[in-house]
Amino acid sequence: MRLPKSDPYAPREWQPHEKPMLLGSPSTPHHPAARRIAYGIVGLLVCLTGGLGNAMVTANLQNLQGTFAAWSTEIAWLPAVYVMTNISINLLLVKFRQQYGLRAFTEGFLVLYVLVTFFHLFVNDLSSALMVRAAHGMVGAALSSLGIYYQIQAWPAKHRLKALTIGITGSQLAIPMARLFSSELLELDEWRGLYLFELGLALISLACVIALKLPPGDRRKVFEKKDFLTFFMLAPGMAMLCAVLSLGRIDWWFETPWLGWTLAGAVVLIIAAITFEHNRANPLLNTRWLSSGSILRLGLVMVLIRIVLAEQNTGAIGWLQYVGLQNEQMTTLAFSILAGTVCGIVISALTINPQKTAWPIVTSLALMVIASLMDSHSTSLTRPNQLLISQFLFGFSSAFFLAPAMLAAIGGVIADPRNLVSFSVLFGMSQNLGGLIGSALLGTFQTWREKYHSNLLADQLTTLNPLVTERLQLYSQLFQSRINDPTLLSVQASQQLQTVSTTEATILAYNDTYLLTATIAASTLLWIFWRLIRLRLAARKALKQAMAAKPEEKTQ
C-alpha cells in the first residue's frame, strides 16, 4: 500500500488482498496470529461495551425506580431514550466513517461516552441519567459496527463470514450477562455501581481501541447539506415513534393525549423525510431499493421475528418479576439463555452459507414456535427451572437468525455501495422497532387478556359455589390465629381469594400471550415456506423453458 502525501481523500493503491470491501471500512492486510487473536478479543469487548450498559439498565428498572424515586412512567424513559437516539444515528455514522475515517469515528464517540458517564457520577437525578442513556444510544450504534470491523481483522479471508457472524451477534450476549452480575453492582453503591462499571468498561475499550488501531481505509467527501435536513426530519420522527411505542402500554394508548399528538408528529416528519429523499438526485436513503419487494419482505420478516423474541423479556421474565423474583433468583435462567445464545453464535458461524440464508431463519422460527408452545402450559407455580429449555431455544434462535438475515440484504450493498446507509438504517430500525413493537403488542395483549380472565373468574367467585365457600373457610383458618374479629377475618379471607384469582388470571393472560407469539412465528414460517416454494417452481419453469428453446435454436 502506498500512502498519499498530502490529500487525505486521495485514493490509495491497495494490494489485492487488503483492498477495503466498502468505502468507510478498514483495509484487510495480513496479520500475525497473535495480533489476530488480539483483534478478536477487542472486537468482542467492544460489542459487549455497546450492549451491556443498556442491558444492565433494562434488567434493573425496578431497582432503579426506587433509587431515583421515580414513577413507573418516568423510569420507562431510561431504555426509551436509548432507542430514540440509537435508531437513526446510522444516517450520519456511515458517512462520518467514510469522510473522516475510522479512527476519528471510534475514538471520538468513545471519548464522548466516557465523559458523559463520568460526569453523571456526580449528579443524582433522573434527568442526567437520561442524558447518559441518550449518549449511550449513539455510542452503541457506533460500537456495533466497530465490533464487526475488529472481528474481520481477526479472521483470514476464507473465514470472513464467520467473523461477520460473530461481530453481528456478539452484542446478543449482553442481556443474559447483565442478569448474572448487575445485582451485585447495585449492592456496591446503588445506581452508581452500574455507572462505575459502564465507565470502567468504556475506559478499557477506549484504551484497547487506541492501542490496537484498525488499519486505514479509503476516505471521500460524501456529506451533503441535504443529508442533515433529512436527518433533522427523520431522527425526531423516529424518536417520537419510539417514545409512543415505549410508553403507550404504560400511560395507556387511548387515555393520554400526548401519545396521540406525538404519533401524529412522528408520521408527518417520517413521511416528509421519505418524500424528500425519494426526490433527491443523490439520496441519503435509497427509497427505491428499500421499497423493492425483496427488501420489504426481508424487513418485515426481521420485524416479526423481533416481535416473537420480545416474549423473552415481556413474557417469561415479566411473569417471574410479577411473582416477585429478582435477578439473583433467576441466575439459572440467565445461564440457560446465555448458553443458548453462545450455541446460536457458534453454530451460525460454522454453518453460514450465502446461498442458503433462508434456512437458518426457518429453523429459528420453528424453534420459537416450539418454545412458545412450551411456555403456554405455564401455571401460577411456574418458576425459572420450568422455563430453562424454552428460554434456551429463544436464546439460540435470537443469535442463529441474525447473521443470515443481514447477509440476505448485503448483496444489494455490494452491487451498489450507495445503499450502505439504507442498509444500515434498515437493519437497525428493524431490530429496534421490532423489539419496541413486540414489547408494546405483547404487553398490551397481556393486559387485555388479564382483564378478560379476571372478569370470567370474578363471575365464578360467588358464595353459592361450594368450592368458593370451602376456599374462604380455608383462608379464614389460616388467619384465625392473627385476627380475632370475625368481620375482619372474613374480609381478609375475601381479599386473599381475590389475590389468588388475580394471579390465576395473570398467568392465563401470559399463556395467551405465548400462544400469540407461537401464532406469529408459525404464520411467518408458513409465509417463508410459501415464498420458497414459489421461487422453486418459478426456477423449474424457467429451466424447462430454456431447455425447450434449445432444440428450436438448433433446428433454425
Coordinates of C-alpha atoms in Angstrom, one line a residue:
M1 CA 0.0 0.0 0.0
R2 CA 1.3 3.4 -0.9
L3 CA 0.1 6.4 1.1
P4 CA -0.8 9.8 -0.4
K5 CA 1.5 12.6 0.6
S6 CA -1.0 15.4 1.4
D7 CA -4.6 14.9 0.3
P8 CA -6.4 12.6 2.9
Y9 CA -9.1 11.9 0.3
A10 CA -6.7 10.8 -2.4
P11 CA -7.2 7.1 -3.3
R12 CA -4.6 4.7 -2.0
E13 CA -3.0 1.9 -4.0
W14 CA -4.0 -1.3 -2.3
Q15 CA -2.7 -4.8 -2.7
P16 CA -5.5 -7.2 -3.9
H17 CA -5.8 -8.9 -0.5
E18 CA -6.1 -5.7 1.5
K19 CA -8.5 -3.6 -0.5
P20 CA -11.5 -2.5 1.6
M21 CA -14.8 -4.1 0.7
L22 CA -16.7 -0.8 1.1
L23 CA -15.9 2.9 1.5
G24 CA -15.5 3.6 5.2
S25 CA -14.5 0.1 6.1
P26 CA -10.9 -0.8 7.1
S27 CA -8.4 -2.4 4.8
T28 CA -7.5 -6.1 5.4
P29 CA -3.7 -6.6 5.5
H30 CA -2.1 -9.8 6.7
H31 CA -1.7 -10.0 10.5
P32 CA 0.4 -12.4 12.6
A33 CA -1.6 -14.9 14.7
A34 CA -1.1 -13.0 18.0
R35 CA -2.5 -9.8 16.5
R36 CA -5.4 -11.6 15.0
I37 CA -6.3 -13.0 18.5
A38 CA -6.0 -9.5 20.0
Y39 CA -8.3 -8.1 17.3
G40 CA -10.9 -10.9 18.1
I41 CA -10.8 -10.1 21.9
V42 CA -11.0 -6.4 21.4
G43 CA -13.9 -6.9 18.9
L44 CA -15.9 -8.9 21.4
L45 CA -15.1 -6.4 24.2
V46 CA -16.3 -3.5 22.0
C47 CA -19.5 -5.4 21.2
L48 CA -20.2 -6.1 24.9
T49 CA -19.4 -2.4 25.8
G50 CA -22.0 -1.3 23.3
G51 CA -24.7 -3.6 24.7
L52 CA -24.0 -4.2 28.4
G53 CA -24.7 -0.6 29.6
N54 CA -28.3 -0.5 28.3
A55 CA -28.8 -4.2 29.2
M56 CA -28.0 -3.6 32.8
V57 CA -30.4 -0.7 33.0
T58 CA -33.2 -2.8 31.3
A59 CA -32.5 -5.7 33.7
N60 CA -32.7 -3.5 36.8
L61 CA -35.5 -1.0 36.0
Q62 CA -37.5 -1.9 39.1
N63 CA -34.5 -1.3 41.4
L64 CA -33.6 1.9 39.6
Q65 CA -37.1 3.2 40.0
G66 CA -36.7 3.0 43.8
T67 CA -33.2 4.5 43.7
F68 CA -34.3 7.6 41.6
A69 CA -37.7 7.8 43.5
A70 CA -39.4 7.8 40.1
W71 CA -42.8 6.8 38.9
S72 CA -43.1 3.8 36.5
T73 CA -43.9 6.2 33.7
E74 CA -40.8 8.2 34.4
I75 CA -38.3 5.3 34.8
A76 CA -39.6 3.8 31.5
W77 CA -37.9 6.7 29.7
L78 CA -34.4 5.2 30.6
P79 CA -34.5 2.4 28.0
A80 CA -36.7 4.5 25.7
V81 CA -34.2 7.3 25.1
Y82 CA -31.5 4.8 24.3
V83 CA -33.5 3.5 21.4
M84 CA -34.6 7.0 20.4
T85 CA -31.0 8.1 19.7
N86 CA -29.8 4.7 18.6
I87 CA -32.4 4.1 15.9
S88 CA -31.5 7.0 13.5
I89 CA -27.8 7.7 14.2
N90 CA -26.7 5.4 11.4
L91 CA -28.0 8.0 9.0
L92 CA -24.9 10.0 9.8
L93 CA -22.4 7.4 11.2
V94 CA -21.9 5.6 7.9
K95 CA -21.0 8.8 6.1
F96 CA -19.0 10.0 9.1
R97 CA -16.7 7.0 8.8
Q98 CA -16.5 7.4 5.0
Q99 CA -15.4 11.1 5.2
Y100 CA -13.4 11.4 8.4
G101 CA -12.1 7.9 8.9
L102 CA -12.5 5.1 11.3
R103 CA -10.1 6.5 14.0
A104 CA -11.9 9.7 14.4
F105 CA -15.2 7.8 14.4
T106 CA -14.3 5.2 17.1
E107 CA -12.1 7.3 19.4
G108 CA -14.4 10.4 19.2
F109 CA -17.6 8.5 20.2
L110 CA -15.9 6.5 23.0
V111 CA -14.4 9.7 24.5
L112 CA -17.9 11.3 24.4
Y113 CA -19.4 8.4 26.2
V114 CA -16.6 8.3 28.8
L115 CA -17.1 12.0 29.6
V116 CA -20.9 11.8 29.8
T117 CA -20.8 8.7 32.1
F118 CA -18.0 10.3 34.3
F119 CA -19.9 13.5 34.9
H120 CA -23.1 11.6 35.6
L121 CA -21.5 10.0 38.7
F122 CA -21.6 13.5 40.4
V123 CA -25.3 14.1 39.7
N124 CA -28.1 12.2 41.5
D125 CA -31.2 12.7 39.4
L126 CA -33.1 11.0 36.6
S127 CA -32.6 13.8 34.0
S128 CA -28.8 13.3 34.0
A129 CA -29.4 9.5 33.7
L130 CA -31.5 10.1 30.6
M131 CA -28.6 12.1 29.1
V132 CA -26.3 9.2 29.7
R133 CA -28.7 6.8 28.1
A134 CA -29.1 9.1 25.1
A135 CA -25.3 9.3 24.6
H136 CA -25.1 5.6 25.0
G137 CA -27.6 5.1 22.3
M138 CA -25.4 6.9 19.8
V139 CA -22.2 5.1 21.0
G140 CA -24.0 1.8 21.0
A141 CA -24.7 2.1 17.3
A142 CA -21.1 3.1 16.6
L143 CA -19.7 0.2 18.6
S144 CA -21.8 -2.4 17.0
S145 CA -20.2 -1.7 13.6
L146 CA -16.8 -1.3 15.2
G147 CA -17.0 -4.8 16.7
I148 CA -17.7 -6.2 13.2
Y149 CA -14.6 -4.5 11.8
Y150 CA -12.4 -5.8 14.6
Q151 CA -13.7 -9.3 14.1
I152 CA -13.0 -9.1 10.3
Q153 CA -9.3 -8.3 11.1
A154 CA -9.2 -11.3 13.4
W155 CA -10.0 -13.9 10.7
P156 CA -8.3 -14.8 7.4
A157 CA -10.1 -14.1 4.2
K158 CA -11.7 -17.5 3.8
H159 CA -13.4 -17.2 7.2
R160 CA -14.7 -13.7 6.8
L161 CA -18.3 -14.8 7.0
K162 CA -17.6 -16.3 10.4
A163 CA -16.1 -13.0 11.5
L164 CA -19.2 -11.2 10.3
T165 CA -21.4 -13.6 12.2
I166 CA -19.5 -13.2 15.5
G167 CA -19.4 -9.4 15.1
I168 CA -23.1 -9.1 14.3
T169 CA -24.3 -11.4 17.1
G170 CA -21.8 -10.6 19.8
S171 CA -24.0 -7.9 21.4
Q172 CA -26.7 -10.6 21.9
L173 CA -24.7 -11.8 24.9
A174 CA -25.3 -8.6 26.8
I175 CA -28.8 -9.1 28.2
P176 CA -28.3 -12.6 29.8
M177 CA -24.9 -11.5 31.1
A178 CA -26.4 -8.4 32.7
R179 CA -28.8 -10.5 34.7
L180 CA -25.9 -12.5 36.1
F181 CA -23.9 -9.9 37.9
S182 CA -25.7 -6.5 37.7
S183 CA -27.5 -7.0 41.1
E184 CA -24.1 -7.2 42.8
L185 CA -23.1 -3.9 41.2
L186 CA -26.3 -2.3 42.7
E187 CA -25.3 -3.6 46.1
L188 CA -21.9 -1.7 45.8
D189 CA -23.3 1.8 45.6
E190 CA -26.9 1.6 44.2
W191 CA -27.1 3.1 40.7
R192 CA -23.5 4.4 40.9
G193 CA -22.3 0.8 40.8
L194 CA -23.8 0.3 37.4
Y195 CA -22.4 3.5 36.0
L196 CA -19.0 2.9 37.5
F197 CA -19.0 -0.5 35.7
E198 CA -20.1 1.3 32.5
L199 CA -17.3 3.9 32.9
G200 CA -14.7 1.2 33.5
L201 CA -15.8 -0.8 30.6
A202 CA -15.8 2.2 28.3
L203 CA -12.3 3.2 29.5
I204 CA -10.9 -0.3 28.9
S205 CA -12.5 -0.3 25.4
L206 CA -11.0 3.2 24.6
A207 CA -7.6 2.0 25.7
C208 CA -7.8 -1.1 23.6
V209 CA -9.0 0.8 20.6
I210 CA -6.2 3.3 20.9
A211 CA -3.6 0.6 21.5
L212 CA -4.8 -1.7 18.7
K213 CA -5.9 0.5 15.9
L214 CA -7.8 -0.6 12.8
P215 CA -5.9 -0.5 9.5
P216 CA -6.8 2.6 7.5
G217 CA -9.4 2.6 4.7
D218 CA -10.3 4.9 1.9
R219 CA -11.9 8.3 2.6
R220 CA -14.0 10.5 0.5
K221 CA -16.1 13.7 0.8
V222 CA -19.6 12.3 0.9
F223 CA -21.6 14.6 3.1
E224 CA -24.1 16.9 1.5
K225 CA -26.1 19.7 3.2
K226 CA -29.3 18.0 2.3
D227 CA -28.2 14.9 4.3
F228 CA -28.6 16.9 7.5
L229 CA -32.1 18.1 6.5
T230 CA -33.1 14.5 6.1
F231 CA -31.6 13.7 9.5
F232 CA -33.3 16.5 11.3
M233 CA -36.7 15.3 9.9
L234 CA -36.3 11.6 10.2
A235 CA -34.4 11.4 13.6
P236 CA -37.1 13.3 15.6
G237 CA -39.8 11.5 13.8
M238 CA -38.4 8.1 14.7
A239 CA -37.6 9.2 18.2
M240 CA -41.2 10.3 18.7
L241 CA -42.4 7.0 17.3
C242 CA -40.1 5.1 19.8
A243 CA -41.5 7.2 22.6
V244 CA -45.1 6.2 21.8
L245 CA -44.2 2.5 21.5
S246 CA -42.3 2.6 24.7
L247 CA -44.8 4.5 26.9
G248 CA -48.0 3.6 25.2
R249 CA -48.9 0.5 27.2
I250 CA -47.8 2.2 30.5
D251 CA -49.6 5.5 30.1
W252 CA -52.2 3.5 28.1
W253 CA -52.9 4.2 24.4
F254 CA -56.3 5.9 24.5
E255 CA -56.1 7.8 27.8
T256 CA -53.0 10.0 27.3
P257 CA -53.4 12.9 24.9
W258 CA -49.7 13.4 24.3
L259 CA -49.4 10.0 22.8
G260 CA -51.7 10.9 20.0
W261 CA -50.1 14.2 19.3
T262 CA -46.6 12.6 19.4
L263 CA -47.7 9.9 17.0
A264 CA -49.2 12.4 14.6
G265 CA -46.0 14.4 14.6
A266 CA -43.9 11.3 14.0
V267 CA -46.0 10.3 11.0
V268 CA -45.7 13.8 9.5
L269 CA -41.9 14.0 10.0
I270 CA -41.2 10.5 8.7
I271 CA -43.4 10.9 5.6
A272 CA -41.8 14.3 4.9
A273 CA -38.3 12.8 5.2
I274 CA -39.1 9.9 2.9
T275 CA -40.7 12.1 0.3
F276 CA -37.8 14.5 0.4
E277 CA -35.3 11.6 -0.1
H278 CA -37.3 10.0 -2.8
N279 CA -37.0 13.1 -5.0
R280 CA -33.3 13.7 -4.4
A281 CA -30.7 13.1 -7.1
N282 CA -28.2 11.6 -4.7
P283 CA -30.3 10.5 -1.7
L284 CA -29.1 9.5 1.7
L285 CA -31.7 6.8 1.7
N286 CA -32.4 4.9 -1.5
T287 CA -36.1 4.7 -1.1
R288 CA -36.5 2.7 -4.4
W289 CA -34.2 0.0 -3.1
L290 CA -35.8 0.0 0.3
S291 CA -39.3 -0.3 -1.3
S292 CA -38.3 -3.2 -3.6
G293 CA -40.2 -6.4 -2.9
S294 CA -37.3 -8.5 -1.6
I295 CA -36.1 -5.8 0.9
L296 CA -39.6 -5.1 2.1
R297 CA -40.2 -8.8 2.7
L298 CA -36.9 -9.2 4.5
G299 CA -37.5 -6.2 6.7
L300 CA -41.0 -7.5 7.6
V301 CA -39.6 -10.9 8.5
M302 CA -37.0 -9.4 10.7
V303 CA -39.6 -7.2 12.5
L304 CA -41.9 -10.2 13.0
I305 CA -39.0 -12.3 14.5
R306 CA -38.2 -9.4 16.9
I307 CA -41.8 -9.3 17.9
V308 CA -41.7 -13.0 18.7
L309 CA -38.4 -12.7 20.6
A310 CA -40.0 -10.0 22.8
E311 CA -41.7 -12.9 24.5
Q312 CA -38.5 -13.5 26.4
N313 CA -38.5 -10.2 28.4
T314 CA -42.1 -9.2 28.2
G315 CA -43.4 -12.8 28.8
A316 CA -41.2 -15.2 30.7
I317 CA -39.1 -12.6 32.6
G318 CA -42.2 -10.4 33.0
W319 CA -44.1 -13.2 34.7
L320 CA -41.2 -14.1 37.1
Q321 CA -40.9 -10.4 38.1
Y322 CA -44.6 -10.3 38.6
V323 CA -44.4 -13.0 41.3
G324 CA -41.5 -11.2 43.0
L325 CA -38.3 -12.8 41.7
Q326 CA -35.2 -10.7 41.4
N327 CA -32.2 -11.2 39.1
E328 CA -30.3 -13.2 41.7
Q329 CA -33.2 -15.6 41.8
M330 CA -33.1 -16.1 38.0
T331 CA -29.4 -16.9 37.7
T332 CA -30.1 -20.4 36.3
L333 CA -32.5 -19.0 33.7
A334 CA -29.9 -16.3 32.7
F335 CA -27.2 -19.1 32.3
S336 CA -29.7 -21.0 30.1
I337 CA -30.3 -18.0 27.8
L338 CA -26.6 -17.2 27.7
A339 CA -25.8 -20.8 26.8
G340 CA -28.4 -20.8 24.0
T341 CA -27.1 -17.5 22.6
V342 CA -23.5 -18.9 22.6
C343 CA -24.6 -22.0 20.9
G344 CA -26.5 -20.0 18.3
I345 CA -23.5 -17.8 17.6
V346 CA -21.2 -20.8 17.2
I347 CA -23.5 -22.9 15.0
S348 CA -24.4 -19.9 12.9
A349 CA -20.7 -19.2 12.3
L350 CA -20.0 -22.8 11.4
T351 CA -22.9 -23.2 9.1
I352 CA -23.5 -19.8 7.5
N353 CA -23.9 -20.0 3.7
P354 CA -24.6 -17.1 1.4
Q355 CA -26.6 -19.3 -0.9
K356 CA -28.9 -20.6 1.9
T357 CA -29.8 -17.7 4.1
A358 CA -33.4 -18.7 4.4
W359 CA -32.9 -22.0 6.2
P360 CA -31.4 -20.6 9.4
I361 CA -34.3 -18.1 9.6
V362 CA -36.8 -21.0 9.1
T363 CA -35.0 -23.1 11.7
S364 CA -35.1 -20.2 14.2
L365 CA -38.8 -19.6 13.6
A366 CA -39.6 -23.3 14.1
L367 CA -37.7 -23.3 17.4
M368 CA -39.6 -20.2 18.5
V369 CA -42.9 -21.9 17.8
I370 CA -41.8 -24.9 20.0
A371 CA -40.5 -22.6 22.8
S372 CA -43.7 -20.5 22.8
L373 CA -45.9 -23.6 23.0
M374 CA -43.8 -25.0 25.8
D375 CA -44.3 -21.8 27.8
S376 CA -48.0 -21.7 27.1
H377 CA -48.6 -24.5 29.6
S378 CA -47.3 -22.4 32.5
T379 CA -49.2 -22.3 35.8
S380 CA -49.1 -20.0 38.8
L381 CA -46.3 -22.2 40.2
T382 CA -44.1 -21.9 37.2
R383 CA -40.6 -20.7 38.2
P384 CA -37.2 -20.4 36.3
N385 CA -36.5 -24.2 36.5
Q386 CA -39.6 -24.9 34.4
L387 CA -38.5 -22.3 31.7
L388 CA -34.9 -23.4 31.1
I389 CA -35.4 -25.4 27.9
S390 CA -37.8 -22.9 26.2
Q391 CA -35.6 -19.9 27.0
F392 CA -32.5 -21.8 25.8
L393 CA -34.3 -22.2 22.5
F394 CA -35.2 -18.5 22.4
G395 CA -31.6 -17.5 23.2
F396 CA -30.4 -19.9 20.4
S397 CA -32.9 -18.5 17.9
S398 CA -32.1 -14.9 18.7
A399 CA -28.5 -15.4 17.6
F400 CA -28.9 -18.0 14.9
F401 CA -31.1 -16.0 12.5
L402 CA -29.4 -12.6 12.8
A403 CA -26.3 -13.0 10.5
P404 CA -28.1 -14.8 7.7
A405 CA -30.8 -12.2 7.7
M406 CA -28.2 -9.4 7.4
L407 CA -26.4 -11.4 4.7
A408 CA -29.6 -11.7 2.7
A409 CA -29.6 -8.0 2.1
I410 CA -25.9 -7.2 1.9
G411 CA -25.7 -8.3 -1.8
G412 CA -27.6 -5.1 -2.7
V413 CA -24.9 -3.1 -0.9
I414 CA -22.0 -4.7 -2.6
A415 CA -23.7 -4.2 -6.0
D416 CA -24.3 -0.5 -5.2
P417 CA -22.2 0.8 -2.3
R418 CA -24.5 3.9 -2.1
N419 CA -27.1 1.6 -0.5
L420 CA -24.8 1.2 2.6
V421 CA -26.6 3.9 4.6
S422 CA -30.0 2.5 3.6
F423 CA -28.9 -1.0 4.6
S424 CA -27.6 0.1 8.0
V425 CA -30.8 2.1 8.7
L426 CA -33.0 -0.8 7.6
F427 CA -31.1 -3.3 9.8
G428 CA -31.0 -1.1 12.8
M429 CA -34.6 0.0 12.6
S430 CA -36.0 -3.5 12.0
Q431 CA -34.2 -4.6 15.2
N432 CA -35.1 -1.6 17.4
L433 CA -38.6 -1.0 16.1
G434 CA -39.3 -4.8 16.1
G435 CA -38.3 -5.0 19.7
L436 CA -40.4 -2.0 20.7
I437 CA -43.4 -3.1 18.7
G438 CA -43.1 -6.6 20.2
S439 CA -43.0 -5.3 23.8
A440 CA -45.9 -2.9 23.1
L441 CA -48.0 -5.5 21.3
L442 CA -47.4 -8.4 23.8
G443 CA -47.7 -6.1 26.8
T444 CA -50.9 -4.6 25.6
F445 CA -52.3 -8.0 24.7
Q446 CA -51.3 -9.5 28.1
T447 CA -53.1 -6.6 29.9
W448 CA -56.2 -7.0 27.8
R449 CA -56.4 -10.8 28.4
E450 CA -55.7 -10.4 32.1
K451 CA -58.8 -8.1 32.4
Y452 CA -60.8 -10.7 30.3
H453 CA -59.8 -13.6 32.5
S454 CA -60.3 -11.6 35.7
N455 CA -63.9 -10.8 34.7
L456 CA -64.6 -14.5 33.9
L457 CA -63.1 -15.6 37.3
A458 CA -65.0 -12.9 39.1
D459 CA -68.3 -14.2 37.8
Q460 CA -67.5 -17.6 39.4
L461 CA -66.4 -16.2 42.8
T462 CA -69.8 -16.5 44.4
T463 CA -70.7 -17.9 47.8
L464 CA -73.3 -20.1 46.0
N465 CA -70.4 -22.1 44.7
P466 CA -69.4 -24.7 47.4
L467 CA -65.8 -24.7 46.2
V468 CA -65.6 -20.9 46.8
T469 CA -67.1 -21.3 50.3
E470 CA -64.6 -24.1 51.1
R471 CA -61.7 -21.9 50.0
L472 CA -62.9 -19.0 52.1
Q473 CA -63.1 -21.2 55.1
L474 CA -59.6 -22.4 54.5
Y475 CA -58.2 -18.9 54.3
S476 CA -60.1 -18.0 57.5
Q477 CA -58.4 -20.8 59.3
L478 CA -55.0 -19.6 58.0
F479 CA -55.5 -16.1 59.5
Q480 CA -57.6 -17.1 62.6
S481 CA -54.6 -17.1 64.9
R482 CA -53.7 -13.5 64.0
I483 CA -57.2 -11.9 63.6
N484 CA -59.8 -12.2 66.3
D485 CA -62.6 -10.0 64.8
P486 CA -64.9 -12.3 62.7
T487 CA -65.7 -9.4 60.3
L488 CA -62.1 -8.5 59.6
L489 CA -61.3 -12.2 59.3
S490 CA -64.0 -12.6 56.6
V491 CA -62.7 -9.5 54.8
Q492 CA -59.1 -10.8 54.9
A493 CA -60.2 -14.2 53.5
S494 CA -62.1 -12.5 50.7
Q495 CA -59.0 -10.3 49.8
Q496 CA -56.8 -13.4 49.8
L497 CA -59.2 -15.2 47.4
Q498 CA -59.2 -12.1 45.2
T499 CA -55.4 -12.0 45.1
V500 CA -55.2 -15.7 44.1
S501 CA -57.9 -15.0 41.4
T502 CA -55.8 -12.1 40.0
T503 CA -52.7 -14.3 39.9
E504 CA -54.5 -17.0 38.1
A505 CA -56.0 -14.5 35.6
T506 CA -52.5 -13.1 35.0
I507 CA -50.9 -16.5 34.3
L508 CA -53.8 -17.3 31.9
A509 CA -53.1 -14.0 30.2
Y510 CA -49.4 -14.8 29.9
N511 CA -50.3 -18.2 28.4
D512 CA -52.5 -16.4 25.8
T513 CA -49.5 -14.2 25.0
Y514 CA -47.3 -17.2 24.5
L515 CA -49.9 -18.6 22.1
L516 CA -49.9 -15.3 20.3
T517 CA -46.2 -15.4 19.7
A518 CA -46.4 -19.0 18.6
T519 CA -49.1 -18.0 16.1
I520 CA -47.0 -15.1 14.8
A521 CA -43.9 -17.3 14.4
A522 CA -45.9 -20.1 12.7
S523 CA -47.6 -17.6 10.3
T524 CA -44.2 -16.1 9.4
L525 CA -42.8 -19.6 8.9
L526 CA -45.6 -20.7 6.6
W527 CA -45.2 -17.4 4.6
I528 CA -41.5 -18.1 4.1
F529 CA -42.2 -21.7 3.0
W530 CA -44.8 -20.4 0.5
R531 CA -42.2 -17.9 -0.9
L532 CA -39.6 -20.6 -1.1
I533 CA -41.9 -23.0 -2.9
R534 CA -43.0 -20.2 -5.4
L535 CA -39.3 -19.4 -6.1
R536 CA -38.5 -23.1 -6.6
L537 CA -41.5 -23.6 -9.0
A538 CA -40.5 -20.4 -10.9
A539 CA -36.9 -21.6 -11.3
R540 CA -38.1 -25.0 -12.6
K541 CA -40.4 -23.3 -15.1
A542 CA -37.6 -21.1 -16.3
L543 CA -35.3 -24.1 -16.7
K544 CA -37.9 -26.0 -18.7
Q545 CA -38.5 -23.0 -21.0
A546 CA -34.8 -22.7 -21.5
M547 CA -34.4 -26.4 -22.3
A548 CA -37.4 -26.2 -24.7
A549 CA -35.9 -23.2 -26.5
K550 CA -32.5 -25.0 -27.2
P551 CA -33.9 -27.6 -29.8
E552 CA -35.7 -24.8 -31.6
E553 CA -32.4 -22.8 -31.9
K554 CA -30.6 -25.9 -33.2
T555 CA -33.3 -26.5 -35.9
Q556 CA -33.0 -22.9 -37.0

